[in-house]
mmCIF file with all atom_site columns, C-alpha atoms in Angstrom:
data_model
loop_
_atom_site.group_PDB
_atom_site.id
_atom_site.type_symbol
_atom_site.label_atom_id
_atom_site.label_alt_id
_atom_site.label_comp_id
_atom_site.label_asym_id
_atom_site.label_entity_id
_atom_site.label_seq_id
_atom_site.pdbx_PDB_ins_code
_atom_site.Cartn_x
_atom_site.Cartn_y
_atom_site.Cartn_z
_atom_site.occupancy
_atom_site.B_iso_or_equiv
_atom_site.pdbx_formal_charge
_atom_site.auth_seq_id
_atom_site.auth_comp_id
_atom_site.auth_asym_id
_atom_site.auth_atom_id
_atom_site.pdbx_PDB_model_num
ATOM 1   C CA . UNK A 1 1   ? 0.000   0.000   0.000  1.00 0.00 ? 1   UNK A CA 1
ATOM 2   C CA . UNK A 1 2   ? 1.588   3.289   -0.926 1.00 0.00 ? 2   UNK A CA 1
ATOM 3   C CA . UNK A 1 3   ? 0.950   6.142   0.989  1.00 0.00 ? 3   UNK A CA 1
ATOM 4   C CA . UNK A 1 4   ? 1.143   10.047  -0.703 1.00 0.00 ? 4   UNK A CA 1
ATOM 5   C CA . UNK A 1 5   ? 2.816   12.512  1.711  1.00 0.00 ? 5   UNK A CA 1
ATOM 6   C CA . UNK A 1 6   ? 1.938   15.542  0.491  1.00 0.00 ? 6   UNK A CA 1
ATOM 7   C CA . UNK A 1 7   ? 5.475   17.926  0.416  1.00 0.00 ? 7   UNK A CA 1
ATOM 8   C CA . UNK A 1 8   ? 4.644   20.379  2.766  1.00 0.00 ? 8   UNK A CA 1
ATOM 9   C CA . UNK A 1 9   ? 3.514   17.402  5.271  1.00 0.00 ? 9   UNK A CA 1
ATOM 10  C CA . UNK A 1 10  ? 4.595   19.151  8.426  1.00 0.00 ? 10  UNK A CA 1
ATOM 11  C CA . UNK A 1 11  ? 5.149   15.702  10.287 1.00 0.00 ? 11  UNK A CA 1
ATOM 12  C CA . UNK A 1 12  ? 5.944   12.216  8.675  1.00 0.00 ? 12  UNK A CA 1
ATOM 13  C CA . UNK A 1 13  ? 5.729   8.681   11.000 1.00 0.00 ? 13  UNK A CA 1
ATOM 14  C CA . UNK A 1 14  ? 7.380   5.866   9.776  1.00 0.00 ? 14  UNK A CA 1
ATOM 15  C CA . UNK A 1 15  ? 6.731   2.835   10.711 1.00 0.00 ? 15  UNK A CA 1
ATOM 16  C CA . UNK A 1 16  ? 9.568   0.311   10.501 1.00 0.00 ? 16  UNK A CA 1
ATOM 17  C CA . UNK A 1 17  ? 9.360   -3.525  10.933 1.00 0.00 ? 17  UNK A CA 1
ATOM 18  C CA . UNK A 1 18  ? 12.009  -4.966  13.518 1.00 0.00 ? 18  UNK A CA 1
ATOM 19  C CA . UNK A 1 19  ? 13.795  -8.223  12.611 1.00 0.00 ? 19  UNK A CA 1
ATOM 20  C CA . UNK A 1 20  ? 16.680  -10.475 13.598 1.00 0.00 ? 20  UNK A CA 1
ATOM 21  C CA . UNK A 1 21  ? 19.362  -11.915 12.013 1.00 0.00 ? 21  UNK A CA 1
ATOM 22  C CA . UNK A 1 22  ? 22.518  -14.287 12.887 1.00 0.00 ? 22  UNK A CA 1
ATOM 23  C CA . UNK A 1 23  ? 25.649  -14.003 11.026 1.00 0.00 ? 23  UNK A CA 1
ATOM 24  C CA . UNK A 1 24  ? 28.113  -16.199 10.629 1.00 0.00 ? 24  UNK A CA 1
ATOM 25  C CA . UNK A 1 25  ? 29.782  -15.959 14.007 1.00 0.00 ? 25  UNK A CA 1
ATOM 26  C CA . UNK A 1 26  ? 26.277  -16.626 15.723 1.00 0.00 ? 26  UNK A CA 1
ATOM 27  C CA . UNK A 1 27  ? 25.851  -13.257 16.891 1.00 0.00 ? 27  UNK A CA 1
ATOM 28  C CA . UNK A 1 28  ? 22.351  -12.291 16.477 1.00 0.00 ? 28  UNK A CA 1
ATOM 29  C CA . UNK A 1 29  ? 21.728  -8.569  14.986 1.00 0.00 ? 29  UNK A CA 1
ATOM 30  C CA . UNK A 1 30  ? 18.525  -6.217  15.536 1.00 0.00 ? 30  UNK A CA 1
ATOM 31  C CA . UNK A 1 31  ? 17.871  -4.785  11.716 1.00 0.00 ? 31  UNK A CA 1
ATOM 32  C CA . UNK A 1 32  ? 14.914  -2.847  9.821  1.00 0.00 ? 32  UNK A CA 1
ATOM 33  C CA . UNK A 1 33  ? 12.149  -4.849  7.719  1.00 0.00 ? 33  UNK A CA 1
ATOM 34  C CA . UNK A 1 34  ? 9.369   -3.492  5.779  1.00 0.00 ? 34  UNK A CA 1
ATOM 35  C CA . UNK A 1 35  ? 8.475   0.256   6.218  1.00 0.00 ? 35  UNK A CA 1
ATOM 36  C CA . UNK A 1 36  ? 5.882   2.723   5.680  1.00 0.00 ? 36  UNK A CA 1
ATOM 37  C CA . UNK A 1 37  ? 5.814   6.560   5.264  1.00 0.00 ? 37  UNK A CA 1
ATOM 38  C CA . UNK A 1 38  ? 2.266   7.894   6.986  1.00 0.00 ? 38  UNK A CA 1
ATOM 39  C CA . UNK A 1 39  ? 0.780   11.294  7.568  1.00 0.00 ? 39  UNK A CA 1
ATOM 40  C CA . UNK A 1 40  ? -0.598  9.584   10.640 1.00 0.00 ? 40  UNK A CA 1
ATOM 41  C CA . UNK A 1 41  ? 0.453   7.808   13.563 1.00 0.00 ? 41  UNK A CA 1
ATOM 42  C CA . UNK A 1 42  ? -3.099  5.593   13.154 1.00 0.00 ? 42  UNK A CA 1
ATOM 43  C CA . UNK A 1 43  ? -1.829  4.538   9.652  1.00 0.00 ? 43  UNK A CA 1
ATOM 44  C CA . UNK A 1 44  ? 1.726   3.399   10.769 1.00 0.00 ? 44  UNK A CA 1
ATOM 45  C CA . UNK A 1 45  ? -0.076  1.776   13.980 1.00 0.00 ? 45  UNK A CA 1
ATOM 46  C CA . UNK A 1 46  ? -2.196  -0.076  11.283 1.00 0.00 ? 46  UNK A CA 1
ATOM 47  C CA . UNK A 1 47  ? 0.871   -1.334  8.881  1.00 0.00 ? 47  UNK A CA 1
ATOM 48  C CA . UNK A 1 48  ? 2.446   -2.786  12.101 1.00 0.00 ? 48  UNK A CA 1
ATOM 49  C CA . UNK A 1 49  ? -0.615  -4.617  13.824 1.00 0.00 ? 49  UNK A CA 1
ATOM 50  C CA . UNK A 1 50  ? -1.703  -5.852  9.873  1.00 0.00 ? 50  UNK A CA 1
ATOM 51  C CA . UNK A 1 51  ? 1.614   -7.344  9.805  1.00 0.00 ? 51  UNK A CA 1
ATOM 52  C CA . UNK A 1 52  ? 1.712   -8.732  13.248 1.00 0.00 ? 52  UNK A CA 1
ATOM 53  C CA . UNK A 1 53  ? 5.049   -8.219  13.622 1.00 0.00 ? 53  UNK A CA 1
ATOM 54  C CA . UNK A 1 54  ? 7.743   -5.735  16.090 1.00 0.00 ? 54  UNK A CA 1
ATOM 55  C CA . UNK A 1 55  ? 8.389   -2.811  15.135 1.00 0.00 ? 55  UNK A CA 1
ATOM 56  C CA . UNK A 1 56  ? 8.822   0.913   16.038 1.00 0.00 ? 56  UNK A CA 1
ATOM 57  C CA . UNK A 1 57  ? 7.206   4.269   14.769 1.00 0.00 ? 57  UNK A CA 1
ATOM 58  C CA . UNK A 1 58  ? 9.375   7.209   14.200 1.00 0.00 ? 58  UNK A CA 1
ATOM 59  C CA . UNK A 1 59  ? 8.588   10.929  13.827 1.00 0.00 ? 59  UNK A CA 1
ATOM 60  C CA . UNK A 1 60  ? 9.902   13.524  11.637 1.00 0.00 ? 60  UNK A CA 1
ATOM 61  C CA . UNK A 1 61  ? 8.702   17.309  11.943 1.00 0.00 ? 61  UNK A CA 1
ATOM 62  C CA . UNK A 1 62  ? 9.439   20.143  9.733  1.00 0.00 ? 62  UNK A CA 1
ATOM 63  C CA . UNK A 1 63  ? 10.033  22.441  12.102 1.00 0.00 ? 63  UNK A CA 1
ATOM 64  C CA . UNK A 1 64  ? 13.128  20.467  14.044 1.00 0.00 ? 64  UNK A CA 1
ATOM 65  C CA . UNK A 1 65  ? 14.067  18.797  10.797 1.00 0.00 ? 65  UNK A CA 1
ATOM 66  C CA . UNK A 1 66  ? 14.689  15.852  13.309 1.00 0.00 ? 66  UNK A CA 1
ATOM 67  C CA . UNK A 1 67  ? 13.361  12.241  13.620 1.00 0.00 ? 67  UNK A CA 1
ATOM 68  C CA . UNK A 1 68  ? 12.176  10.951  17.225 1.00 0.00 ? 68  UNK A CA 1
ATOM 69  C CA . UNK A 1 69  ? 11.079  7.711   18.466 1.00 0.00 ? 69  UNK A CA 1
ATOM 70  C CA . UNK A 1 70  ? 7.008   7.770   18.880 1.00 0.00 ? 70  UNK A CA 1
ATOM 71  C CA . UNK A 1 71  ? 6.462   4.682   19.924 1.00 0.00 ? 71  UNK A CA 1
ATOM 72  C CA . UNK A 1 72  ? 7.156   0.990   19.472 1.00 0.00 ? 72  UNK A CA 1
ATOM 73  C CA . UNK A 1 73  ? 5.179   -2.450  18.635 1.00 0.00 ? 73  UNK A CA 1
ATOM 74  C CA . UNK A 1 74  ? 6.404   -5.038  21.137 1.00 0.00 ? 74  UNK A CA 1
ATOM 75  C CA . UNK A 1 75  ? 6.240   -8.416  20.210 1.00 0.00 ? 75  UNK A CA 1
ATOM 76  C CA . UNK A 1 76  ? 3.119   -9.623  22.133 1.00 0.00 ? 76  UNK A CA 1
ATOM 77  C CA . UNK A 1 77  ? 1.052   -7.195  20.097 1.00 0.00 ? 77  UNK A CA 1
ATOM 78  C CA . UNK A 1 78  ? 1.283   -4.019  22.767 1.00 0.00 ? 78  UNK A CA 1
ATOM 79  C CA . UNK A 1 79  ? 2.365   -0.814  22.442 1.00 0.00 ? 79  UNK A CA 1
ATOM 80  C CA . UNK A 1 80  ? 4.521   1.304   24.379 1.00 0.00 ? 80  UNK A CA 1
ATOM 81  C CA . UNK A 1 81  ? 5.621   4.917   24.270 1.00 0.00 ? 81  UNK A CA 1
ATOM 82  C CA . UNK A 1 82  ? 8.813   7.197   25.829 1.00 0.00 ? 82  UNK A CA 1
ATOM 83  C CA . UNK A 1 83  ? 7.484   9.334   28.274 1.00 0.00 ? 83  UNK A CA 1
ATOM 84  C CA . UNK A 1 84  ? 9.613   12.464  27.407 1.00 0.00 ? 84  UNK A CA 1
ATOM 85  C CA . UNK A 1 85  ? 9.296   14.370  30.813 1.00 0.00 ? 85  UNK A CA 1
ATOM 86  C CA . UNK A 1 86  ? 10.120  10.526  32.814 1.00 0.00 ? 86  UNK A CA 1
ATOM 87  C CA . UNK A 1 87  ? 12.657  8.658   30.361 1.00 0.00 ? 87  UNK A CA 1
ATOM 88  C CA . UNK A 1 88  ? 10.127  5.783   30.912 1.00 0.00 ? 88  UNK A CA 1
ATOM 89  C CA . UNK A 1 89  ? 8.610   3.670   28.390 1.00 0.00 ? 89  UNK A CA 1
ATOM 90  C CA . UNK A 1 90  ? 4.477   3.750   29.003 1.00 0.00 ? 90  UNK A CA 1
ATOM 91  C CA . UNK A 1 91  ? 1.864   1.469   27.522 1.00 0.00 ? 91  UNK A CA 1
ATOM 92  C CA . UNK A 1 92  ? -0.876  3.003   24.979 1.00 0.00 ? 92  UNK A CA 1
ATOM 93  C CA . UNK A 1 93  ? -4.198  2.192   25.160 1.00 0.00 ? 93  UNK A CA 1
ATOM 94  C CA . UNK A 1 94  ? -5.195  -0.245  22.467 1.00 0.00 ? 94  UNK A CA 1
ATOM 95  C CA . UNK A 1 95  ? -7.773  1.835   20.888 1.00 0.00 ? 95  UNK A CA 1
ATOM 96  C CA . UNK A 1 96  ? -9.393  5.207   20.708 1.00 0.00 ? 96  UNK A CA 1
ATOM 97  C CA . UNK A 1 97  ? -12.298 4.808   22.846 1.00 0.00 ? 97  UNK A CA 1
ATOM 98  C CA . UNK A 1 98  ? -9.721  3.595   25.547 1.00 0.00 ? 98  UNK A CA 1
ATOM 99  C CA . UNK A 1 99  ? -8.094  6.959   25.740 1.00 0.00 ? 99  UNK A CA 1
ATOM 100 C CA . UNK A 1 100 ? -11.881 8.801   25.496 1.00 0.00 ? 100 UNK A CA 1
ATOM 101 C CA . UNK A 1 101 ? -13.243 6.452   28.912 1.00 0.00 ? 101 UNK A CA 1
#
């Protein structure tokens, strides 16, 4: 599914599959899968929970010109976010309505 990001998109998520590997001296290595460009965070929350699969969600802003974690797709199916004021990683509520009770 290809997503259009308009150019003057003043944030971009991406949302990038997490996978292992092992080379040759056994060592296992952390490396990106499939990815997504999204004007949304719901659409890269989507591309990750379709797939089933790890992942993370990063976020680019015009205004910084920086990329930021968002959040990440742990490998139970939950989802977790950096607090910025704490340094700790929270849990997200699993839907919309959650966050509206």
């Amino acid at each position: 599914m290809a997503t259009r990001i308009p150019r003057n998109a003043k944030r971009v998520f991406y949302a990038t599959e997490s996978t292992t590997r092992t080379k040759p001296d056994g060592e296992v290595i952390r490396v990106a899968g499939r990815e997504q460009r999204s004007t949304t965070f719901r659409e890269a929350r989507k591309f990750l929970d379709d797939l089933g699969v790890p992942g993370g969600v990063t976020v680019w802003t015009e205004r910084s010109q920086q990329t930021n974690s968002y959040a990440d797709r742990r490998a139970d199916g939950t989802w977790v976010s950096l607090n910025r004021l704490t340094g700790v990683w929270e849990p997200l509520p699993e839907t919309i309505k959650e966050v509206q009770k």
